[in-house]
XYZ file of C-alpha atoms in Angstrom:
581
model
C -39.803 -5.079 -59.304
C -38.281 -4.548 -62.870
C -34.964 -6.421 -63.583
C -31.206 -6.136 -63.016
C -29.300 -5.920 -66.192
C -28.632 -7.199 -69.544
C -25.777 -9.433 -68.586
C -26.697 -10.711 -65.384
C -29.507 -12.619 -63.962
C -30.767 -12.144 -60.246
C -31.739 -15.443 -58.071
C -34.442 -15.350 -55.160
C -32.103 -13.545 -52.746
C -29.852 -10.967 -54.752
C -33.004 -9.040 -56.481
C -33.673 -6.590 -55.934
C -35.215 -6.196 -59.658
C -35.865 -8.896 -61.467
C -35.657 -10.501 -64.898
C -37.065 -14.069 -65.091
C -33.909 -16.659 -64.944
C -35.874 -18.995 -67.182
C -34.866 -18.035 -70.713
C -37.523 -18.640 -74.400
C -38.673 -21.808 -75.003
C -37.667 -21.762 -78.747
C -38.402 -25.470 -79.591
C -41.051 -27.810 -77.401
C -38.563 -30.866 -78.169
C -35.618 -29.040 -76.346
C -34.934 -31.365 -72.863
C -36.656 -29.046 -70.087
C -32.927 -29.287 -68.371
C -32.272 -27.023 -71.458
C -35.040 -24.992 -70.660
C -34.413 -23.524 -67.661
C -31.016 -21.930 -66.300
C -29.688 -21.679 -63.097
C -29.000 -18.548 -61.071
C -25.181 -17.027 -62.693
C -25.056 -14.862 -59.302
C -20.813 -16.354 -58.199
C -20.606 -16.600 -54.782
C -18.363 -13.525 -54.318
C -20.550 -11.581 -55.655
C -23.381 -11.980 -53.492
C -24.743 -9.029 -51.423
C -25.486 -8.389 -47.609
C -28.156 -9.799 -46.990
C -30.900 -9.993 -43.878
C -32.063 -12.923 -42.159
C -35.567 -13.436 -43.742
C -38.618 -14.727 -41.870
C -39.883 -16.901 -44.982
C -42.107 -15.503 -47.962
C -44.155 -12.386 -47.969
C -46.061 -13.737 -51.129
C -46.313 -17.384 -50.974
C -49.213 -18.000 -52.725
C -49.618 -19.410 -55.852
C -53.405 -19.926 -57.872
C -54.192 -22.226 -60.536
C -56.734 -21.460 -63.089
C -58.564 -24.392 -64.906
C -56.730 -27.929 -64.305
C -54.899 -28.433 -60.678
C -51.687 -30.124 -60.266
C -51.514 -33.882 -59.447
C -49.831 -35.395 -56.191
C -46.621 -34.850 -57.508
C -47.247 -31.263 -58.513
C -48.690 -30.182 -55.517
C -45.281 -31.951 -53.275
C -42.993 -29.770 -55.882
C -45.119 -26.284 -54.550
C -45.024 -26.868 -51.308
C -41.085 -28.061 -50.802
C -40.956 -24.548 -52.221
C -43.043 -23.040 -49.900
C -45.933 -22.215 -51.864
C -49.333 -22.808 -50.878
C -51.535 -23.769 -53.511
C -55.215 -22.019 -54.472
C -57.796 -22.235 -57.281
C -58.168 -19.207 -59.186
C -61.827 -17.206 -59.815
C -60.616 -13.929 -60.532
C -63.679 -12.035 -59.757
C -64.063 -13.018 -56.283
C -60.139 -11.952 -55.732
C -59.692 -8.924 -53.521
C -56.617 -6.653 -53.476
C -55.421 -8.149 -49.945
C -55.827 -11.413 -51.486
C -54.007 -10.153 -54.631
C -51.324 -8.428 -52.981
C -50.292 -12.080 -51.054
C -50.155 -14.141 -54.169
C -46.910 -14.220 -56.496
C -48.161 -16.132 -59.507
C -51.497 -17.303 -61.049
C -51.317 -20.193 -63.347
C -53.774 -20.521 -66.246
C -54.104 -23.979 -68.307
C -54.888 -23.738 -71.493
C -57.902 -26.564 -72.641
C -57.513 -28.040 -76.307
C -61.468 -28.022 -76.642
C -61.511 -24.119 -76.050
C -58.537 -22.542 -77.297
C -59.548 -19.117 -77.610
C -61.018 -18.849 -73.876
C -57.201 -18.027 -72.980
C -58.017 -14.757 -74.687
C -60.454 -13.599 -72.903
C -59.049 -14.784 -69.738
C -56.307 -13.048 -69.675
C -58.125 -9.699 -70.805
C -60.155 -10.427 -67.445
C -57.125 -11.026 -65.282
C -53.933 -10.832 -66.400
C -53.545 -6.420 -66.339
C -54.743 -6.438 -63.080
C -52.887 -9.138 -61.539
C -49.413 -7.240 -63.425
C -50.449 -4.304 -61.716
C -50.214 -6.497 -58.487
C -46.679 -7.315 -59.375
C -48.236 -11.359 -59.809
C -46.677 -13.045 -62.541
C -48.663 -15.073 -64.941
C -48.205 -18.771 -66.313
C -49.632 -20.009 -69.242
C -49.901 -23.893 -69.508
C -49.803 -24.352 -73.258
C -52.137 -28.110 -73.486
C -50.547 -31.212 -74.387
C -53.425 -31.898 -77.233
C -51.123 -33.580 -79.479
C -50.675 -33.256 -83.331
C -54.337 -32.712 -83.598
C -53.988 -29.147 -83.180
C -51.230 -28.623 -85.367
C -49.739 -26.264 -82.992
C -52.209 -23.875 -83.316
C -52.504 -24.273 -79.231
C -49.672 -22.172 -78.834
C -50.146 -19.539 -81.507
C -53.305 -18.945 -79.770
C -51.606 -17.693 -76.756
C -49.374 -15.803 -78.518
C -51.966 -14.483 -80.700
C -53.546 -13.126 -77.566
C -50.493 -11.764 -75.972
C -50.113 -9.328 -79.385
C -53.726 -8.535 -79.506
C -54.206 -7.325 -75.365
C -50.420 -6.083 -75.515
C -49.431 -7.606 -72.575
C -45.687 -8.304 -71.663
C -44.803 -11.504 -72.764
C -41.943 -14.369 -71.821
C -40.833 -17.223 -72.910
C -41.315 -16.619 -76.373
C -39.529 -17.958 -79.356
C -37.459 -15.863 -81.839
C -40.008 -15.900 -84.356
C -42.671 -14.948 -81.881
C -41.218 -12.673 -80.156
C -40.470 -10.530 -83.431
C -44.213 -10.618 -84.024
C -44.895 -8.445 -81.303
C -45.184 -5.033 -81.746
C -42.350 -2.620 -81.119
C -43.526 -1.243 -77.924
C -44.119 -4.824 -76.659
C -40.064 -6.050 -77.357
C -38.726 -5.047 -73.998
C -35.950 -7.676 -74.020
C -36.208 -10.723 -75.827
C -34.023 -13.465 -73.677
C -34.388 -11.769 -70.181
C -38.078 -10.597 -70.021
C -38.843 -7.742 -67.683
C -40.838 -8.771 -64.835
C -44.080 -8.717 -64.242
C -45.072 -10.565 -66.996
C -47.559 -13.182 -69.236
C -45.145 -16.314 -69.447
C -45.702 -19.185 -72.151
C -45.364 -22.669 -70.320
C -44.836 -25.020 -73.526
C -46.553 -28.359 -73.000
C -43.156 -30.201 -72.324
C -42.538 -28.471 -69.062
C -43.485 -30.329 -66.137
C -45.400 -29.273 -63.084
C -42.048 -29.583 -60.902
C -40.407 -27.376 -63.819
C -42.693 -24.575 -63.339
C -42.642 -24.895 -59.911
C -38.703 -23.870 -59.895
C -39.675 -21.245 -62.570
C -41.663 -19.536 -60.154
C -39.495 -20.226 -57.278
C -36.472 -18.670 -59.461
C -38.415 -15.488 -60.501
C -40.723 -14.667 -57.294
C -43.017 -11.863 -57.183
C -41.480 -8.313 -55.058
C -42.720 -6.981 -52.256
C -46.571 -6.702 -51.592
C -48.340 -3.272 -52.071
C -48.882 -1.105 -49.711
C -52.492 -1.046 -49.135
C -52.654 1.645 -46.676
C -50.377 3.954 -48.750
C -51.823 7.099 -48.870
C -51.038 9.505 -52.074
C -51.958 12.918 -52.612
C -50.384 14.764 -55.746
C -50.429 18.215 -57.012
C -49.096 19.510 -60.104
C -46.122 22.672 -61.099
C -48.751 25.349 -60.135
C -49.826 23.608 -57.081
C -53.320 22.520 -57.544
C -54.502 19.186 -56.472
C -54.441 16.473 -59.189
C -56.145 12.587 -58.928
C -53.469 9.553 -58.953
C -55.036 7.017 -61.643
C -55.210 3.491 -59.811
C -52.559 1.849 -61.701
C -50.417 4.995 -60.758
C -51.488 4.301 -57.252
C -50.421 0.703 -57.135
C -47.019 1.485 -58.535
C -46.642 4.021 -56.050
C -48.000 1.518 -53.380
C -45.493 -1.097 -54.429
C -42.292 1.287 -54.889
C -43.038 2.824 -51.480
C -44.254 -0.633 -49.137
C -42.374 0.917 -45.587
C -43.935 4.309 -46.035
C -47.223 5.779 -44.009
C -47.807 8.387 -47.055
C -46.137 10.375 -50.155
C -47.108 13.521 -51.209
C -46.141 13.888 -55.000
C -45.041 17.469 -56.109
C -45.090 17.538 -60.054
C -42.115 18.946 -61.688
C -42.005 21.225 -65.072
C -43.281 18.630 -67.556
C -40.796 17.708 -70.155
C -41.218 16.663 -73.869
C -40.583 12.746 -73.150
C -43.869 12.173 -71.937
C -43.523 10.748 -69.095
C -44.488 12.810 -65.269
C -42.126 13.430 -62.961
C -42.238 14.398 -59.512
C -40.742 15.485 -56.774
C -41.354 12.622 -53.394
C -41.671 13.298 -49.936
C -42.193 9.938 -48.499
C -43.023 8.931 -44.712
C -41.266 6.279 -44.064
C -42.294 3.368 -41.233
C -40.714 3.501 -37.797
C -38.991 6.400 -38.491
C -38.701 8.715 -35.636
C -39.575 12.129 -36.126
C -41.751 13.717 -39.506
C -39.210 14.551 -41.860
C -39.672 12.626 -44.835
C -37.301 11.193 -47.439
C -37.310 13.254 -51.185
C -37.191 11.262 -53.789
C -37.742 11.361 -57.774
C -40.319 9.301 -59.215
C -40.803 9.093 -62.886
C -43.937 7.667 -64.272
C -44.752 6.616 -67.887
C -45.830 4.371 -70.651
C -43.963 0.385 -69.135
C -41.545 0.495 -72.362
C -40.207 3.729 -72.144
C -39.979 3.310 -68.114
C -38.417 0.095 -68.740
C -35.792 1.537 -71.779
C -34.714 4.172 -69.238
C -34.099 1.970 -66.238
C -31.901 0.026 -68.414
C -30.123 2.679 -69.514
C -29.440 3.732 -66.104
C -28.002 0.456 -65.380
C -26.363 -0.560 -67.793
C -24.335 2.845 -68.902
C -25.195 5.555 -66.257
C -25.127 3.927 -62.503
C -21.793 1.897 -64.061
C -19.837 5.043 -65.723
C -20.611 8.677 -64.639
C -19.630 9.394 -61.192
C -21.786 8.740 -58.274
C -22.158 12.827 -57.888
C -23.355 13.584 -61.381
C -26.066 11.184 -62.044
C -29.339 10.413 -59.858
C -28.990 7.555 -58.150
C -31.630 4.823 -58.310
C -33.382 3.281 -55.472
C -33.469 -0.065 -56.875
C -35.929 -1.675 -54.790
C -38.541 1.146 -55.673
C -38.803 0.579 -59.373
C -41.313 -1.436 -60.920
C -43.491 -2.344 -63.968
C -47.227 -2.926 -63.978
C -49.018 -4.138 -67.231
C -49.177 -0.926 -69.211
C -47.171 1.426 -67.056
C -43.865 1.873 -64.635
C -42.233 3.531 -62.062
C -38.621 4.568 -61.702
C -37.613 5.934 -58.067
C -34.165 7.806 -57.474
C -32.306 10.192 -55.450
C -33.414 13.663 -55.685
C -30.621 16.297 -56.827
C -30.870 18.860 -54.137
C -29.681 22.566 -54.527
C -29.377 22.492 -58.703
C -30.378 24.272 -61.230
C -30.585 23.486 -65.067
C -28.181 24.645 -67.139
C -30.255 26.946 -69.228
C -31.516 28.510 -66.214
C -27.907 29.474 -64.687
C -25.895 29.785 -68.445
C -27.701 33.297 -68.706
C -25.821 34.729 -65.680
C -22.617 33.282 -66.774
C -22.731 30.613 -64.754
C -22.363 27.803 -66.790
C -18.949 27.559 -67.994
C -17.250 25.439 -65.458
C -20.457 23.190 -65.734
C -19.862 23.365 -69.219
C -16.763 21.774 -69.092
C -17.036 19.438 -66.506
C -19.818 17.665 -68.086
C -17.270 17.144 -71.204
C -14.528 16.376 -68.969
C -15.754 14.201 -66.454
C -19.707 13.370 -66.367
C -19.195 12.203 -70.192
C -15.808 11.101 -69.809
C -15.894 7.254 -69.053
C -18.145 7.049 -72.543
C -15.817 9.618 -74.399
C -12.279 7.679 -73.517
C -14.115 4.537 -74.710
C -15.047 5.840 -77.951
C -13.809 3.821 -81.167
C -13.180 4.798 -84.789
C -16.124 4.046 -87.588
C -14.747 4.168 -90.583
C -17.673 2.998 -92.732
C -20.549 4.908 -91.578
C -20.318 9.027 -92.383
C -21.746 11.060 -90.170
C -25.376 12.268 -91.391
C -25.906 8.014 -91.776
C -24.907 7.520 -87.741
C -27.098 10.156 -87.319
C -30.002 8.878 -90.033
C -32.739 7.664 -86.629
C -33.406 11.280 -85.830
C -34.467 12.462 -89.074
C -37.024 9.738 -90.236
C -39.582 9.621 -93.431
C -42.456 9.745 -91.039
C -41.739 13.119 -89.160
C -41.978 16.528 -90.604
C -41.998 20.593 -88.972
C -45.132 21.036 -87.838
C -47.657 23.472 -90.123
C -48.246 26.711 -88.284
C -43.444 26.277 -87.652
C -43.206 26.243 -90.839
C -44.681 29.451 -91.713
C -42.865 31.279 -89.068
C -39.564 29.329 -91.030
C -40.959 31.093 -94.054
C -41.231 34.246 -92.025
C -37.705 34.176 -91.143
C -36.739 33.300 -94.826
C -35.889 29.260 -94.869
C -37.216 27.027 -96.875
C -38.756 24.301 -94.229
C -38.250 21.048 -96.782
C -37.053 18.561 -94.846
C -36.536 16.671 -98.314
C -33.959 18.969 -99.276
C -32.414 18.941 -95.761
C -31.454 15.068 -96.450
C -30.177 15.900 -99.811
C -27.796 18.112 -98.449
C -26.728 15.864 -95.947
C -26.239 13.092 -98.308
C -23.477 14.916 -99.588
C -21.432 15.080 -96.178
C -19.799 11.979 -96.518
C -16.743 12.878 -94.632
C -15.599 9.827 -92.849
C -14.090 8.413 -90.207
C -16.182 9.460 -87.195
C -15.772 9.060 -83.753
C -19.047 6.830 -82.254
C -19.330 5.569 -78.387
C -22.206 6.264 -76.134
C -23.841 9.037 -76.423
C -27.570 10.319 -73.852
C -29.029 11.382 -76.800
C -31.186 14.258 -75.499
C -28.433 16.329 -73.690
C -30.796 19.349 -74.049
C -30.191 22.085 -71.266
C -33.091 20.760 -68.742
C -31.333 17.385 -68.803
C -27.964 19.041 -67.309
C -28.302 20.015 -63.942
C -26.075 22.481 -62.532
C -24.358 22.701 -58.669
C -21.955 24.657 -57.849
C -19.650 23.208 -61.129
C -21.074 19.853 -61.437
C -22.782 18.994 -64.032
C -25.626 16.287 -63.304
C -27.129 13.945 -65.846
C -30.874 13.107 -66.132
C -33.048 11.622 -67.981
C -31.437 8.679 -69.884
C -34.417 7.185 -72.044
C -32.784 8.483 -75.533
C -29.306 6.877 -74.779
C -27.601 4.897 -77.589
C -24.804 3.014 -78.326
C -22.320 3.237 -81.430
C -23.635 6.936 -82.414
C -20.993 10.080 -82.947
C -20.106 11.364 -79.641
C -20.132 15.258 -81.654
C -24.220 14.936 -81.032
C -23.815 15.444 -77.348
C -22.041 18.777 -77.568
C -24.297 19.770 -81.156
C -26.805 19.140 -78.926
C -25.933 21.102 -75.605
C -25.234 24.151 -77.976
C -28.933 23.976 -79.627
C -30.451 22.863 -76.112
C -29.168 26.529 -74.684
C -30.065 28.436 -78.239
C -33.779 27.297 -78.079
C -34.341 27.040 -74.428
C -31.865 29.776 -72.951
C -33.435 32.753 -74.901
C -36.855 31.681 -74.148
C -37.347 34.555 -71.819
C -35.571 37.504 -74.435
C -37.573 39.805 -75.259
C -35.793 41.302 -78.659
C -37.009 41.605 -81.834
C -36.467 38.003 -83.471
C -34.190 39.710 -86.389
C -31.928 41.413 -83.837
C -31.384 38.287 -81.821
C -30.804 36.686 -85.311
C -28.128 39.231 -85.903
C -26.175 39.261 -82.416
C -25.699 35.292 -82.682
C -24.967 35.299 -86.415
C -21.018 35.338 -86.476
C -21.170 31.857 -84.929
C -23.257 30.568 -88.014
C -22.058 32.821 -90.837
C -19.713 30.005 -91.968
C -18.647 26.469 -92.668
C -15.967 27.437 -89.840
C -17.195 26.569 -86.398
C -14.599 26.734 -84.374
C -13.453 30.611 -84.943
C -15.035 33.498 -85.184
C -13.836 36.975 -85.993
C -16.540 39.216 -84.744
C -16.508 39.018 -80.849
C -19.765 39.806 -79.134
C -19.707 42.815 -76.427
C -19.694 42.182 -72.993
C -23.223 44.288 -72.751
C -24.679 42.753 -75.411
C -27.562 40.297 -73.884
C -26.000 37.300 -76.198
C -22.684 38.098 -74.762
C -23.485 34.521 -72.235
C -24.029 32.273 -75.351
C -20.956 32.575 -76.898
C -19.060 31.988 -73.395
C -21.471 28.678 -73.503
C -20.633 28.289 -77.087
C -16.486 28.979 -76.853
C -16.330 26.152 -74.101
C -18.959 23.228 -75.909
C -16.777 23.600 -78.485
C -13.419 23.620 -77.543
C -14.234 19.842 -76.084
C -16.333 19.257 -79.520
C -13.111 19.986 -81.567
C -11.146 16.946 -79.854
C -14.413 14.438 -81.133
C -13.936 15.878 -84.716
C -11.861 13.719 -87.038
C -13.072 15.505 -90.587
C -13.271 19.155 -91.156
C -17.097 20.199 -90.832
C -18.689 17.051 -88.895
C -19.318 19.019 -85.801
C -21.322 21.700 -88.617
C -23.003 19.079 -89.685
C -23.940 17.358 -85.761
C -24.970 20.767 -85.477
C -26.895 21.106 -88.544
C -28.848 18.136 -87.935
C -29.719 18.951 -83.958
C -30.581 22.486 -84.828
C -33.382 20.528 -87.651
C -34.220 17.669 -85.330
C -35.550 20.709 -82.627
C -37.586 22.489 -84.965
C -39.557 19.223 -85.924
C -40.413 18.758 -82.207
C -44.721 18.228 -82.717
C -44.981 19.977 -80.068
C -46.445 23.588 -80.088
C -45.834 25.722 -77.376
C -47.586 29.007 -78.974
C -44.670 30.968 -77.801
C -41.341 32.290 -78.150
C -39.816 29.070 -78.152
C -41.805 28.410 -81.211
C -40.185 31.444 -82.910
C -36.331 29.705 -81.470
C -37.317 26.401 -82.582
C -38.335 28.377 -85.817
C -34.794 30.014 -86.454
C -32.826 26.504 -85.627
C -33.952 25.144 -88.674
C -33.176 28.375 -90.145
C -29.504 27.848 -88.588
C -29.507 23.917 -89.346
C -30.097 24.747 -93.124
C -27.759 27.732 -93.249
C -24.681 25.491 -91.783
C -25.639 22.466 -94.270
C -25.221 24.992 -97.338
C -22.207 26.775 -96.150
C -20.267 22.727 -95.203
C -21.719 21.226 -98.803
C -20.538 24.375 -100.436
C -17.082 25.229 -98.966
C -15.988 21.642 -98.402
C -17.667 19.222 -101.020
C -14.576 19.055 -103.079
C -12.062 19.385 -100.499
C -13.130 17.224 -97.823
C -16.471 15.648 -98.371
């Protein structure tokens, strides 16, 4: 199981996901009462719980030395039994029994933790078994290289690491720094020499291992056309972990997105349940950072702030991390649609304004004033150095008669310096697959690109783009007569009029009904003249430079944004650079 929150810490009973109570060791002469931290759960704030029968994984292995007398008492008044570790001889029932394995580090073979914990240590995270390092007590001799060693192998295998300190936590590399204080579970944990067997005992017994896997799961999967597609094994344990009272789950995969990770539509036959109708789920699958990011995200801003109706719920219990992947597991939104699909038939409007007004509007009434930052710098993360329009997009930019330099694109927005802005949370990918449409609710997925302290005008500059690019994906028009319809929304520094209204039978007559309502709620973030032309500017560039290449129409669309992007950017720097910028 992954962990609770940012703030909070769970103890043994109030899971259900955990991160480890026992915070970095930063300094091996710290007291070990400093060391470790007690559960901050208050006693009103403790769940319904079950009467529980004892431990379902209350085994613990130890890999090299074995506690003494005193060691072994502190296990088992904890309820742990206690087993030597030979990792090849370990089967997956024994595995799926045992909540930590303990490896001791010895001073006359240092490096032998490194390959011992490439042997072990990603399948026994896949497990959900967490893994102790015993740093040896060796003594000046070693000059603490005993402990860089460990850390040196933690970077090398990139496994998820705990009880690091500041400065090795920062050597890790990016995808590795999940959380440095609160460490996702499961996990490679540093012991440091001063902790005691009794202390690691009650670091265990604080931070246990989640449910066992589901052996007997069986998975079958098929993908958006329906054909049959293979489950990798660390897939399978995830799935055999997130699901442990279920007989079987078929996995139906859903359109695949541009995040990277897969996502799927559950049926899942639950245990004991009378009857065949099974319970629908979404499980999302990826790389165990951005899984981890996302689930975060959910709790921290999404589950806390949008309204139970229009955001997934997450099945808490059914989320978890193995060593180089994770699962998230939620409520499935039944009867919806996404917004690009239903905008097209004018459906979208109410949606369109509900998301604005109330799935966005906890973050939106918290928003604060920045008075330092202008808006192109808030905004400076989604136009890095190190990306650029891919080749064969650029030529159908030179086709449609931009210049695809994305050098010149921060140049001009360098000079939109208009300040204050308006910054709060934002998603950060509100593209029109991420809305979901029913009835007029408008459902939020998807959270992995949410930030904090970025302009809140990026939401609605992206909704707009999101339905340019991927609501005309099906027209069939010449690309310079599609150009022309939508032009008199982009023929000026002026975005929120327009002289030239578009006829009801022309087949861009939908957009600007999208467009009209995005930005009548955009015009209430706007504190300066031209920052929602410049949001605008830099989501319409940000979508062509997408390295994806879809060999398409939507290649054409993502084309013509950056056409748009750099069109707005020269009429704001021209019209308002001595007036307002």
């Amino acid at each position: 199981m992954l962990a609770y929150s940012r703030r909070y810490r769970r103890c043994t009973t109030c899971g259900p996901l955990l991160r480890t109570t026992a915070v970095a060791v930063p300094d091996p002469a710290r007291s070990r009462k400093a060391t470790l931290r007690p559960c901050t759960r208050r006693a009103t704030e403790v769940p319904i719980t079950e009467f529980s029968a004892g431990r379902k994984r209350a085994r613990v292995c130890c890999s090299g030395e074995m506690p003494d007398e005193a060691g072994r008492l502190a296990f088992r008044r904890r309820g742990y039994e206690l087993k030597p570790y030979a990792g090849r001889f370990r089967s997956p029932s024994e595995l799926a029994v045992t909540d930590s394995v303990i490896i001791s580090q010895e001073a006359d073979r240092l490096k032998e933790i490194y390959r011992a914990l490439e042997r072990h240590a990603p399948t026994l995270l896949n497990f959900d078994c967490r893994v102790y390092v015993r740093v040896t007590a060796a003594g000046r001799q070693l000059q603490g290289r005993e402990r860089t060693t460990v850390v040196n192998a933690i970077r090398r295998l990139r496994l998820p690491g705990a009880g690091l300190t500041r400065a090795e936590w920062s050597t890790l590399a990016s995808d590795q720094r999940e959380c440095e204080k609160l460490p996702l579970a499961p996990y490679v944990y540093i012991c440091d020499s001063s902790l005691t067997w009794e202390d690691i005992a009650q670091v265990i017994a604080e931070n246990p291992a989640g449910e066992p896997p589901n052996l007997d799961l069986s998975v079958d999967a098929v993908d958006a056309k329906g054909k049959k597609i293979k489950v990798p094994r660390e897939r399978w344990l995830l799935l055999s972990r997130a699901f442990p009272d279920c007989n079987a789950v078929h996995l139906s995969k859903m359109q695949d997105g541009l995040s990277g990770g897969s996502v799927y539509r559950a049926y899942a036959e639950v245990k004991g349940v009378e009857g065949t109708w099974p319970a629908t789920y979404f499980v999302k699958m990826g790389s165990r950072t951005k899984i981890a990011t996302e689930y975060d995200h959910y709790q921290t801003h999404a589950l806390k702030y949008i309204p139970f109706n229009l955001a997934p719920r997450l099945a808490l219990d059914r989320c978890g991390l193995g060593a180089r992947e994770g699962v998230i597991v939620g409520d499935f939104v039944e009867h919806a649609e996404a917004l690009k699909d239903c905008a097209s038939s004018g459906r979208a409007i109410h949606a369109i304004g509900t998301l604005f007004s109330r799935t966005l509007g906890a973050w939106r009434n918290a928003a604060r004033t920045d008075d330092v930052r202008s808006l192109p710098q808030a905004l400076s993360y989604l136009l890095p150095d190190s990306i650029d329009i891919p080749d064969e997009r650029k030529a159908l930019i030179r086709s449609l008669g931009g210049t695809p330099d994305l050098a010149h694109i921060r140049e001009l927005l360098d000079r939109c310096d208009a300040k204050p802005i308006l910054i709060g949370t934002i998603h950060g990918d509100l593209n029109a697959s991420n809305v979901l449409v029913r009835f007029s609710d408008a459902i939020l997925i998807d959270f992995k690109q949410l930030k904090e302290g970025r302009p809140l005008l990026y939401d609605a500059a992206s909704v707009e783009v999101g339905l340019l690019v991927d609501g005309f994906a099906a027209d069939r028009r010449d690309v310079q007569e599609w150009l022309t319809s939508i032009e008199p929304l982009y023929d000026s520094h002026e975005m929120f009029e327009w002289r030239i209204p578009c006829h009801p039978k022309d087949p861009s007559a939908w957009f600007f009904d999208c467009v009209r309502q995005v930005r009548l709620h955009a015009r209430q973030l706007e504190l300066k003249k031209g920052q929602y032309a410049t949001a605008l500017a830099v989501a319409f560039v940000k979508k062509s430079c997408n390295a994806h290449m879809f060999y398409d129409r939507r290649d054409t669309l993502r084309a013509a944004a950056y056409l748009l992007g750099e069109r707005i950017l020269e009429f704001v720097v021209a019209e308002y650079s001595k007036e307002i910028l």
